[in-house]
PDB file of C-alpha atoms in Angstrom:
ATOM      1  CA  UNK D   1      -8.341  -8.072 -24.945  1.00 82.00           C
ATOM      2  CA  UNK D   2     -10.340  -4.508 -24.294  1.00 82.00           C
ATOM      3  CA  UNK D   3      -9.822  -2.221 -20.905  1.00 88.00           C
ATOM      4  CA  UNK D   4     -13.479  -2.652 -20.010  1.00 88.00           C
ATOM      5  CA  UNK D   5     -15.600   0.727 -19.668  1.00 85.00           C
ATOM      6  CA  UNK D   6     -15.292   1.183 -16.302  1.00 86.00           C
ATOM      7  CA  UNK D   7     -15.792   4.801 -14.988  1.00 83.00           C
ATOM      8  CA  UNK D   8     -14.242   5.984 -11.814  1.00 82.00           C
ATOM      9  CA  UNK D   9     -16.484   7.756  -9.853  1.00 83.00           C
ATOM     10  CA  UNK D  10     -18.832   5.272  -8.719  1.00 82.00           C
ATOM     11  CA  UNK D  11     -21.653   8.000  -8.080  1.00 85.00           C
ATOM     12  CA  UNK D  12     -21.897  11.814  -7.976  1.00 82.00           C
ATOM     13  CA  UNK D  13     -23.740  13.364  -5.693  1.00 83.00           C
ATOM     14  CA  UNK D  14     -24.613  16.760  -6.419  1.00 78.00           C
ATOM     15  CA  UNK D  15     -20.953  18.691  -7.610  1.00 79.00           C
ATOM     16  CA  UNK D  16     -18.892  16.379  -5.724  1.00 81.00           C
ATOM     17  CA  UNK D  17     -18.275  12.901  -7.204  1.00 82.00           C
ATOM     18  CA  UNK D  18     -17.661   9.854  -5.239  1.00 84.00           C
ATOM     19  CA  UNK D  19     -14.685   7.974  -6.641  1.00 85.00           C
ATOM     20  CA  UNK D  20     -13.427   4.627  -6.466  1.00 87.00           C
ATOM     21  CA  UNK D  21      -9.701   5.574  -5.951  1.00 86.00           C
ATOM     22  CA  UNK D  22     -11.125   7.417  -2.439  1.00 87.00           C
ATOM     23  CA  UNK D  23     -13.693   4.015  -1.284  1.00 92.00           C
ATOM     24  CA  UNK D  24     -10.991   1.938  -2.073  1.00 92.00           C
ATOM     25  CA  UNK D  25      -8.752   3.582   1.139  1.00 91.00           C
ATOM     26  CA  UNK D  26     -11.425   4.156   3.202  1.00 93.00           C
ATOM     27  CA  UNK D  27     -12.592   0.428   2.538  1.00 95.00           C
ATOM     28  CA  UNK D  28      -8.726  -0.784   3.569  1.00 95.00           C
ATOM     29  CA  UNK D  29      -8.986   1.821   6.706  1.00 95.00           C
ATOM     30  CA  UNK D  30     -12.656   0.653   7.765  1.00 96.00           C
ATOM     31  CA  UNK D  31     -11.824  -3.380   7.283  1.00 97.00           C
ATOM     32  CA  UNK D  32      -8.271  -2.471   8.583  1.00 97.00           C
ATOM     33  CA  UNK D  33      -9.414  -1.019  11.899  1.00 97.00           C
ATOM     34  CA  UNK D  34     -12.423  -3.981  12.538  1.00 97.00           C
ATOM     35  CA  UNK D  35      -9.562  -6.731  11.439  1.00 98.00           C
ATOM     36  CA  UNK D  36      -6.882  -4.909  14.142  1.00 98.00           C
ATOM     37  CA  UNK D  37      -9.286  -5.187  17.143  1.00 97.00           C
ATOM     38  CA  UNK D  38     -10.377  -8.455  16.541  1.00 98.00           C
ATOM     39  CA  UNK D  39      -6.785  -9.569  17.162  1.00 98.00           C
ATOM     40  CA  UNK D  40      -6.898  -7.220  20.389  1.00 97.00           C
ATOM     41  CA  UNK D  41      -9.745  -8.685  21.470  1.00 97.00           C
ATOM     42  CA  UNK D  42      -8.184 -11.903  21.389  1.00 97.00           C
ATOM     43  CA  UNK D  43      -5.923 -12.841  24.198  1.00 94.00           C
ATOM     44  CA  UNK D  44      -4.927 -16.355  23.139  1.00 95.00           C
ATOM     45  CA  UNK D  45      -3.248 -15.018  19.889  1.00 96.00           C
ATOM     46  CA  UNK D  46      -1.216 -13.201  22.169  1.00 96.00           C
ATOM     47  CA  UNK D  47      -0.150 -16.026  25.055  1.00 93.00           C
ATOM     48  CA  UNK D  48       2.086 -16.202  26.427  1.00 93.00           C
ATOM     49  CA  UNK D  49       1.989 -12.133  26.129  1.00 92.00           C
ATOM     50  CA  UNK D  50      -1.085 -10.073  25.564  1.00 94.00           C
ATOM     51  CA  UNK D  51      -2.515  -6.968  23.189  1.00 96.00           C
ATOM     52  CA  UNK D  52       0.303  -3.962  23.403  1.00 96.00           C
ATOM     53  CA  UNK D  53      -3.364  -1.507  23.030  1.00 97.00           C
ATOM     54  CA  UNK D  54      -6.343  -1.050  24.473  1.00 95.00           C
ATOM     55  CA  UNK D  55      -9.153  -1.614  22.555  1.00 94.00           C
ATOM     56  CA  UNK D  56      -9.516   2.300  23.560  1.00 95.00           C
ATOM     57  CA  UNK D  57      -6.295   3.144  22.533  1.00 97.00           C
ATOM     58  CA  UNK D  58      -6.783   1.623  18.920  1.00 97.00           C
ATOM     59  CA  UNK D  59      -9.259   3.946  17.872  1.00 95.00           C
ATOM     60  CA  UNK D  60      -6.444   6.859  18.911  1.00 96.00           C
ATOM     61  CA  UNK D  61      -3.972   5.096  17.237  1.00 96.00           C
ATOM     62  CA  UNK D  62      -6.664   4.120  13.878  1.00 96.00           C
ATOM     63  CA  UNK D  63      -6.913   7.978  13.228  1.00 95.00           C
ATOM     64  CA  UNK D  64      -3.262   8.737  13.209  1.00 96.00           C
ATOM     65  CA  UNK D  65      -1.722   5.787  10.951  1.00 96.00           C
ATOM     66  CA  UNK D  66      -4.771   7.192   8.112  1.00 96.00           C
ATOM     67  CA  UNK D  67      -2.734  10.801   8.489  1.00 95.00           C
ATOM     68  CA  UNK D  68       0.472   8.815   7.798  1.00 96.00           C
ATOM     69  CA  UNK D  69      -1.789   7.009   4.978  1.00 94.00           C
ATOM     70  CA  UNK D  70      -2.641   9.640   3.188  1.00 92.00           C
ATOM     71  CA  UNK D  71       0.216  12.327   3.821  1.00 93.00           C
ATOM     72  CA  UNK D  72       2.911   9.837   3.940  1.00 93.00           C
ATOM     73  CA  UNK D  73       0.742   8.695   0.572  1.00 91.00           C
ATOM     74  CA  UNK D  74       1.198  11.658  -1.340  1.00 91.00           C
ATOM     75  CA  UNK D  75       4.598  12.916  -0.217  1.00 92.00           C
ATOM     76  CA  UNK D  76       5.968  10.084  -0.888  1.00 91.00           C
ATOM     77  CA  UNK D  77       5.197   9.985  -3.741  1.00 88.00           C
ATOM     78  CA  UNK D  78       6.157  13.339  -5.281  1.00 89.00           C
ATOM     79  CA  UNK D  79       9.246  13.027  -3.905  1.00 89.00           C
ATOM     80  CA  UNK D  80      10.413   9.583  -5.112  1.00 89.00           C
ATOM     81  CA  UNK D  81       8.338   9.460  -8.795  1.00 87.00           C
ATOM     82  CA  UNK D  82       7.787  13.061  -9.137  1.00 85.00           C
ATOM     83  CA  UNK D  83       9.801  15.697  -7.390  1.00 87.00           C
ATOM     84  CA  UNK D  84       8.336  18.963 -10.028  1.00 84.00           C
ATOM     85  CA  UNK D  85       5.608  18.620  -7.581  1.00 84.00           C
ATOM     86  CA  UNK D  86       7.306  20.216  -5.016  1.00 87.00           C
ATOM     87  CA  UNK D  87       8.565  23.239  -7.570  1.00 84.00           C
ATOM     88  CA  UNK D  88       5.366  24.056  -9.215  1.00 85.00           C
ATOM     89  CA  UNK D  89       3.860  24.663  -5.569  1.00 86.00           C
ATOM     90  CA  UNK D  90       6.166  28.475  -6.567  1.00 84.00           C
ATOM     91  CA  UNK D  91       6.701  28.029 -10.116  1.00 84.00           C
ATOM     92  CA  UNK D  92       3.647  26.425 -12.112  1.00 78.00           C
ATOM     93  CA  UNK D  93       1.920  28.726 -14.640  1.00 79.00           C
ATOM     94  CA  UNK D  94      -1.507  27.480 -13.713  1.00 83.00           C
ATOM     95  CA  UNK D  95      -3.349  27.356  -9.668  1.00 78.00           C
ATOM     96  CA  UNK D  96      -3.921  23.541 -11.411  1.00 75.00           C
ATOM     97  CA  UNK D  97       0.126  23.332 -11.757  1.00 77.00           C
ATOM     98  CA  UNK D  98       0.665  24.471  -8.261  1.00 81.00           C
ATOM     99  CA  UNK D  99      -2.143  23.171  -6.494  1.00 81.00           C
ATOM    100  CA  UNK D 100      -1.232  19.404  -7.968  1.00 81.00           C
ATOM    101  CA  UNK D 101       0.710  17.840  -4.486  1.00 84.00           C
ATOM    102  CA  UNK D 102      -2.450  18.042  -3.043  1.00 81.00           C
ATOM    103  CA  UNK D 103      -5.195  16.459  -5.424  1.00 78.00           C
ATOM    104  CA  UNK D 104      -4.722  13.108  -4.408  1.00 72.00           C
ATOM    105  CA  UNK D 105      -8.009  12.048  -6.749  1.00 64.00           C
ATOM    106  CA  UNK D 106      -6.511  12.553  -9.598  1.00 65.00           C
ATOM    107  CA  UNK D 107      -3.919   9.256  -7.923  1.00 65.00           C
ATOM    108  CA  UNK D 108      -0.865   9.399  -7.451  1.00 77.00           C
ATOM    109  CA  UNK D 109      -0.028   7.887  -3.936  1.00 85.00           C
ATOM    110  CA  UNK D 110       2.509   5.870  -3.484  1.00 89.00           C
ATOM    111  CA  UNK D 111       2.709   2.716  -0.811  1.00 91.00           C
ATOM    112  CA  UNK D 112       6.334   3.173   0.173  1.00 93.00           C
ATOM    113  CA  UNK D 113       5.635   7.191   1.287  1.00 93.00           C
ATOM    114  CA  UNK D 114       2.181   6.127   3.145  1.00 94.00           C
ATOM    115  CA  UNK D 115       4.277   3.023   4.698  1.00 95.00           C
ATOM    116  CA  UNK D 116       6.691   5.217   5.985  1.00 96.00           C
ATOM    117  CA  UNK D 117       3.936   8.067   7.687  1.00 96.00           C
ATOM    118  CA  UNK D 118       2.100   4.675   8.969  1.00 96.00           C
ATOM    119  CA  UNK D 119       5.662   3.775  10.729  1.00 97.00           C
ATOM    120  CA  UNK D 120       5.961   7.377  12.241  1.00 97.00           C
ATOM    121  CA  UNK D 121       2.621   6.877  13.647  1.00 97.00           C
ATOM    122  CA  UNK D 122       3.110   4.272  15.123  1.00 97.00           C
ATOM    123  CA  UNK D 123       6.739   4.807  17.121  1.00 97.00           C
ATOM    124  CA  UNK D 124       4.837   8.082  17.599  1.00 97.00           C
ATOM    125  CA  UNK D 125       2.122   6.491  19.479  1.00 97.00           C
ATOM    126  CA  UNK D 126       4.316   3.775  21.343  1.00 97.00           C
ATOM    127  CA  UNK D 127       6.762   6.127  22.624  1.00 96.00           C
ATOM    128  CA  UNK D 128       3.852   8.669  23.633  1.00 95.00           C
ATOM    129  CA  UNK D 129       2.080   5.276  25.778  1.00 95.00           C
ATOM    130  CA  UNK D 130       5.101   3.069  26.664  1.00 95.00           C
ATOM    131  CA  UNK D 131       3.528   0.161  24.006  1.00 96.00           C
ATOM    132  CA  UNK D 132       6.168  -2.254  23.075  1.00 96.00           C
ATOM    133  CA  UNK D 133       6.950  -0.749  19.304  1.00 97.00           C
ATOM    134  CA  UNK D 134       7.320  -4.051  18.050  1.00 97.00           C
ATOM    135  CA  UNK D 135       4.078  -5.660  19.576  1.00 97.00           C
ATOM    136  CA  UNK D 136       2.502  -2.902  18.372  1.00 98.00           C
ATOM    137  CA  UNK D 137       3.479  -3.236  14.441  1.00 98.00           C
ATOM    138  CA  UNK D 138       2.721  -7.107  14.518  1.00 98.00           C
ATOM    139  CA  UNK D 139      -1.241  -5.928  15.646  1.00 98.00           C
ATOM    140  CA  UNK D 140      -0.578  -3.416  12.486  1.00 98.00           C
ATOM    141  CA  UNK D 141       0.859  -5.845   9.623  1.00 98.00           C
ATOM    142  CA  UNK D 142      -1.396  -7.928   8.921  1.00 98.00           C
ATOM    143  CA  UNK D 143      -3.812  -5.389   8.327  1.00 97.00           C
ATOM    144  CA  UNK D 144      -2.471  -3.714   5.608  1.00 97.00           C
ATOM    145  CA  UNK D 145      -3.011  -6.125   3.224  1.00 98.00           C
ATOM    146  CA  UNK D 146      -6.465  -5.573   3.050  1.00 98.00           C
ATOM    147  CA  UNK D 147      -5.666  -1.793   1.952  1.00 96.00           C
ATOM    148  CA  UNK D 148      -3.509  -3.248  -0.653  1.00 97.00           C
ATOM    149  CA  UNK D 149      -5.884  -5.687  -2.450  1.00 97.00           C
ATOM    150  CA  UNK D 150      -8.611  -2.531  -2.228  1.00 96.00           C
ATOM    151  CA  UNK D 151      -5.746   0.043  -3.536  1.00 93.00           C
ATOM    152  CA  UNK D 152      -4.221  -2.739  -6.576  1.00 95.00           C
ATOM    153  CA  UNK D 153      -7.874  -3.159  -7.888  1.00 95.00           C
ATOM    154  CA  UNK D 154      -8.889   1.120  -7.566  1.00 92.00           C
ATOM    155  CA  UNK D 155      -5.933   1.447  -9.826  1.00 92.00           C
ATOM    156  CA  UNK D 156      -7.415  -0.916 -12.641  1.00 94.00           C
ATOM    157  CA  UNK D 157     -10.345   0.400 -12.077  1.00 92.00           C
ATOM    158  CA  UNK D 158      -8.171   3.964 -12.839  1.00 88.00           C
ATOM    159  CA  UNK D 159      -6.555   2.178 -15.843  1.00 89.00           C
ATOM    160  CA  UNK D 160      -3.182   3.462 -14.130  1.00 88.00           C
ATOM    161  CA  UNK D 161       0.145   1.347 -13.263  1.00 91.00           C
ATOM    162  CA  UNK D 162      -0.366  -0.830 -16.053  1.00 93.00           C
ATOM    163  CA  UNK D 163       2.413  -3.498 -16.718  1.00 96.00           C
ATOM    164  CA  UNK D 164       4.885  -4.165 -20.163  1.00 96.00           C
ATOM    165  CA  UNK D 165       4.132  -4.777 -23.090  1.00 96.00           C
ATOM    166  CA  UNK D 166       3.373  -8.475 -23.605  1.00 97.00           C
ATOM    167  CA  UNK D 167       2.173 -11.520 -26.017  1.00 94.00           C
ATOM    168  CA  UNK D 168       0.335 -13.199 -22.922  1.00 96.00           C
ATOM    169  CA  UNK D 169      -3.423 -14.460 -23.843  1.00 95.00           C
ATOM    170  CA  UNK D 170      -4.456 -12.476 -20.777  1.00 96.00           C
ATOM    171  CA  UNK D 171      -3.174  -9.540 -22.142  1.00 96.00           C
ATOM    172  CA  UNK D 172      -4.931  -5.614 -22.135  1.00 96.00           C
ATOM    173  CA  UNK D 173      -5.419  -2.939 -24.314  1.00 94.00           C
ATOM    174  CA  UNK D 174      -5.393  -0.015 -21.684  1.00 94.00           C
ATOM    175  CA  UNK D 175      -7.552   2.131 -24.015  1.00 90.00           C
ATOM    176  CA  UNK D 176     -10.913   3.061 -24.231  1.00 87.00           C
ATOM    177  CA  UNK D 177     -13.392   5.175 -24.971  1.00 85.00           C
ATOM    178  CA  UNK D 178     -13.384   6.597 -21.383  1.00 83.00           C
ATOM    179  CA  UNK D 179      -9.600   7.140 -21.424  1.00 85.00           C
ATOM    180  CA  UNK D 180      -9.901   8.652 -24.862  1.00 85.00           C
ATOM    181  CA  UNK D 181     -12.447  11.167 -23.636  1.00 82.00           C
ATOM    182  CA  UNK D 182     -10.668  12.017 -20.599  1.00 78.00           C
ATOM    183  CA  UNK D 183      -6.114  12.180 -22.067  1.00 82.00           C
ATOM    184  CA  UNK D 184      -7.866  12.287 -25.699  1.00 85.00           C
ATOM    185  CA  UNK D 185      -5.203   9.885 -27.061  1.00 86.00           C
ATOM    186  CA  UNK D 186      -4.487   6.726 -24.423  1.00 89.00           C
ATOM    187  CA  UNK D 187      -1.421   7.439 -22.047  1.00 88.00           C
ATOM    188  CA  UNK D 188      -0.602   3.084 -22.058  1.00 89.00           C
ATOM    189  CA  UNK D 189      -0.881   3.185 -25.789  1.00 89.00           C
ATOM    190  CA  UNK D 190      -2.324   1.254 -27.871  1.00 88.00           C
ATOM    191  CA  UNK D 191      -0.450  -2.363 -27.184  1.00 93.00           C
ATOM    192  CA  UNK D 192      -1.119  -5.496 -25.567  1.00 95.00           C
ATOM    193  CA  UNK D 193       0.006  -4.958 -21.103  1.00 97.00           C
ATOM    194  CA  UNK D 194       0.474  -7.445 -18.365  1.00 97.00           C
ATOM    195  CA  UNK D 195      -2.559  -6.251 -16.202  1.00 97.00           C
ATOM    196  CA  UNK D 196       0.234  -5.791 -13.198  1.00 97.00           C
ATOM    197  CA  UNK D 197      -2.453  -4.087 -10.818  1.00 97.00           C
ATOM    198  CA  UNK D 198      -4.281  -7.987 -10.959  1.00 97.00           C
ATOM    199  CA  UNK D 199      -1.139  -9.458  -9.974  1.00 98.00           C
ATOM    200  CA  UNK D 200      -0.076  -7.043  -7.168  1.00 98.00           C
ATOM    201  CA  UNK D 201      -3.809  -7.173  -5.946  1.00 98.00           C
ATOM    202  CA  UNK D 202      -3.679 -10.991  -5.994  1.00 98.00           C
ATOM    203  CA  UNK D 203       0.561 -11.283  -4.572  1.00 97.00           C
ATOM    204  CA  UNK D 204       0.705  -8.375  -2.600  1.00 97.00           C
ATOM    205  CA  UNK D 205      -3.107  -8.220  -1.227  1.00 97.00           C
ATOM    206  CA  UNK D 206      -4.467 -12.028  -0.572  1.00 98.00           C
ATOM    207  CA  UNK D 207      -1.424 -14.293  -0.803  1.00 98.00           C
ATOM    208  CA  UNK D 208       0.192 -12.091   1.705  1.00 98.00           C
ATOM    209  CA  UNK D 209      -2.713 -11.194   3.777  1.00 98.00           C
ATOM    210  CA  UNK D 210      -3.045 -15.127   3.725  1.00 98.00           C
ATOM    211  CA  UNK D 211       0.712 -15.919   5.369  1.00 98.00           C
ATOM    212  CA  UNK D 212       0.146 -13.207   7.803  1.00 98.00           C
ATOM    213  CA  UNK D 213      -3.584 -15.175   8.727  1.00 98.00           C
ATOM    214  CA  UNK D 214      -1.457 -18.113   9.110  1.00 98.00           C
ATOM    215  CA  UNK D 215       1.305 -16.567  10.814  1.00 98.00           C
ATOM    216  CA  UNK D 216      -1.499 -15.056  13.719  1.00 98.00           C
ATOM    217  CA  UNK D 217      -3.806 -17.525  14.170  1.00 97.00           C
ATOM    218  CA  UNK D 218      -2.322 -20.973  13.061  1.00 97.00           C
ATOM    219  CA  UNK D 219       1.477 -20.710  14.005  1.00 96.00           C
ATOM    220  CA  UNK D 220       1.196 -17.888  17.318  1.00 96.00           C
ATOM    221  CA  UNK D 221       3.845 -15.827  15.614  1.00 97.00           C
ATOM    222  CA  UNK D 222       2.905 -12.760  18.129  1.00 97.00           C
ATOM    223  CA  UNK D 223       4.362 -14.159  20.828  1.00 95.00           C
ATOM    224  CA  UNK D 224       7.299 -13.213  19.314  1.00 96.00           C
ATOM    225  CA  UNK D 225       7.604  -9.348  18.675  1.00 96.00           C
ATOM    226  CA  UNK D 226       8.834  -8.704  15.291  1.00 97.00           C
ATOM    227  CA  UNK D 227       8.008 -11.989  13.792  1.00 98.00           C
ATOM    228  CA  UNK D 228       5.028 -10.747  12.131  1.00 98.00           C
ATOM    229  CA  UNK D 229       6.375  -7.356  10.984  1.00 98.00           C
ATOM    230  CA  UNK D 230       9.643  -8.631   9.790  1.00 98.00           C
ATOM    231  CA  UNK D 231       7.400 -11.606   7.479  1.00 98.00           C
ATOM    232  CA  UNK D 232       5.412  -8.295   6.332  1.00 98.00           C
ATOM    233  CA  UNK D 233       8.252  -6.282   4.780  1.00 98.00           C
ATOM    234  CA  UNK D 234      10.088  -9.823   3.613  1.00 98.00           C
ATOM    235  CA  UNK D 235       6.574 -10.612   2.203  1.00 98.00           C
ATOM    236  CA  UNK D 236       5.964  -7.600   0.123  1.00 98.00           C
ATOM    237  CA  UNK D 237       9.071  -6.459  -0.703  1.00 97.00           C
ATOM    238  CA  UNK D 238       9.282  -9.730  -2.162  1.00 98.00           C
ATOM    239  CA  UNK D 239       6.611  -9.695  -3.494  1.00 97.00           C
ATOM    240  CA  UNK D 240       7.412  -5.570  -4.931  1.00 97.00           C
ATOM    241  CA  UNK D 241      10.396  -6.302  -6.070  1.00 96.00           C
ATOM    242  CA  UNK D 242       9.036  -9.619  -8.462  1.00 97.00           C
ATOM    243  CA  UNK D 243       6.164  -8.022  -9.822  1.00 97.00           C
ATOM    244  CA  UNK D 244       8.609  -4.808 -10.598  1.00 96.00           C
ATOM    245  CA  UNK D 245      10.032  -7.315 -13.645  1.00 95.00           C
ATOM    246  CA  UNK D 246       5.974  -6.590 -14.917  1.00 96.00           C
ATOM    247  CA  UNK D 247       5.202  -3.575 -14.372  1.00 96.00           C
ATOM    248  CA  UNK D 248       5.234  -0.538 -16.291  1.00 94.00           C
ATOM    249  CA  UNK D 249       8.587   1.856 -14.860  1.00 92.00           C
ATOM    250  CA  UNK D 250       7.323   5.513 -14.020  1.00 84.00           C
ATOM    251  CA  UNK D 251       7.853   8.436 -16.790  1.00 79.00           C
ATOM    252  CA  UNK D 252      11.334   9.591 -16.584  1.00 79.00           C
ATOM    253  CA  UNK D 253      12.588   6.374 -14.593  1.00 81.00           C
ATOM    254  CA  UNK D 254      12.950   4.112 -16.790  1.00 80.00           C
ATOM    255  CA  UNK D 255      16.455   4.027 -17.168  1.00 80.00           C
ATOM    256  CA  UNK D 256      17.569   3.522 -13.451  1.00 88.00           C
ATOM    257  CA  UNK D 257      21.445   1.894 -13.018  1.00 89.00           C
ATOM    258  CA  UNK D 258      20.886  -2.150 -12.773  1.00 88.00           C
ATOM    259  CA  UNK D 259      17.203  -2.245 -14.640  1.00 87.00           C
ATOM    260  CA  UNK D 260      16.156  -1.799 -11.562  1.00 93.00           C
ATOM    261  CA  UNK D 261      12.812   0.216 -10.665  1.00 94.00           C
ATOM    262  CA  UNK D 262      12.399   2.709  -8.135  1.00 93.00           C
ATOM    263  CA  UNK D 263      10.503   0.292  -6.796  1.00 93.00           C
ATOM    264  CA  UNK D 264      12.753  -1.982  -6.817  1.00 95.00           C
ATOM    265  CA  UNK D 265      15.150   0.033  -5.066  1.00 95.00           C
ATOM    266  CA  UNK D 266      12.480   0.793  -2.414  1.00 94.00           C
ATOM    267  CA  UNK D 267      11.549  -2.199  -1.588  1.00 96.00           C
ATOM    268  CA  UNK D 268      15.004  -3.935  -1.119  1.00 96.00           C
ATOM    269  CA  UNK D 269      15.279  -1.620   2.129  1.00 96.00           C
ATOM    270  CA  UNK D 270      11.923  -3.354   3.546  1.00 97.00           C
ATOM    271  CA  UNK D 271      13.381  -7.010   2.821  1.00 98.00           C
ATOM    272  CA  UNK D 272      16.664  -6.903   4.530  1.00 98.00           C
ATOM    273  CA  UNK D 273      14.731  -5.536   7.012  1.00 98.00           C
ATOM    274  CA  UNK D 274      12.143  -7.755   6.860  1.00 98.00           C
ATOM    275  CA  UNK D 275      14.340 -10.589   6.411  1.00 98.00           C
ATOM    276  CA  UNK D 276      16.554  -9.722  10.418  1.00 98.00           C
ATOM    277  CA  UNK D 277      13.780  -9.276  12.538  1.00 98.00           C
ATOM    278  CA  UNK D 278      12.294 -12.727  11.499  1.00 98.00           C
ATOM    279  CA  UNK D 279      15.473 -14.094  12.047  1.00 97.00           C
ATOM    280  CA  UNK D 280      15.788 -11.824  15.556  1.00 96.00           C
ATOM    281  CA  UNK D 281      12.336 -12.929  16.655  1.00 96.00           C
ATOM    282  CA  UNK D 282      12.822 -16.647  15.426  1.00 94.00           C
ATOM    283  CA  UNK D 283      15.838 -17.104  17.690  1.00 91.00           C
ATOM    284  CA  UNK D 284      14.209 -15.625  20.665  1.00 86.00           C
ATOM    285  CA  UNK D 285      11.540 -17.440  23.133  1.00 83.00           C
ATOM    286  CA  UNK D 286       7.727 -15.725  23.476  1.00 83.00           C
ATOM    287  CA  UNK D 287       7.934 -12.419  25.053  1.00 77.00           C
ATOM    288  CA  UNK D 288       5.949 -13.300  28.813  1.00 69.00           C
ATOM    289  CA  UNK D 289       3.219 -11.328  28.996  1.00 61.00           C
TER     290      UNK D 289
END
């Protein structure tokens, strides 16, 4: 199967291109904000406790989370996958090379970096407003898969983060006229590969959202602070580590010890912390309001 002729730019308004990649972030943040507001306005899902913050406080938190996503995602990508970006700030031969770190519209965002940025924003906000940290993270955790789904779909449209070479019937050759026009060659080569972006959209996005939806609305686990956060960390970590087996390792990181990938290494702490949070919350009675 040949990769479809997707245009990464949805529409251009004068000299300003509106890219699918940017719209994915906008959609994830707006829908996530709406879903979190719905949780705040539904006290029964927190009983016998109560929401950790008010709707007005959530609006303020959304701004800091957005900053955490953008800064953490980009800086994390440079740190974990392409540290040369930091050196290029001083050694780049052209302004394009020197400013590559800030060219987020070209792609290159790390989920784990964005996760750390959001975590820092939540910790800071909880301390500032004297909110229960675990309950606050439980409010945010169920909305994250929304952004993951849109982000992975944008990765697919961009023809990036493709999978390993395979002979499965649905394999895709990530090479078409648009990619050839952009690069003069196909970075993924002409071999058929796993559409790992779609696997991740389904598992990290849709399936994880469904699991956390059940945790919130069916099993009422928001009454046990840290439970939903733990499920998210555990679910995402396991999904990401599993799918790394069919995802092409990033350039320069193909030969890490024990056949691990950077995505696996960064997901292991999430799995461990998530399992601990689930055990901790499961073994304690519901919090009282």
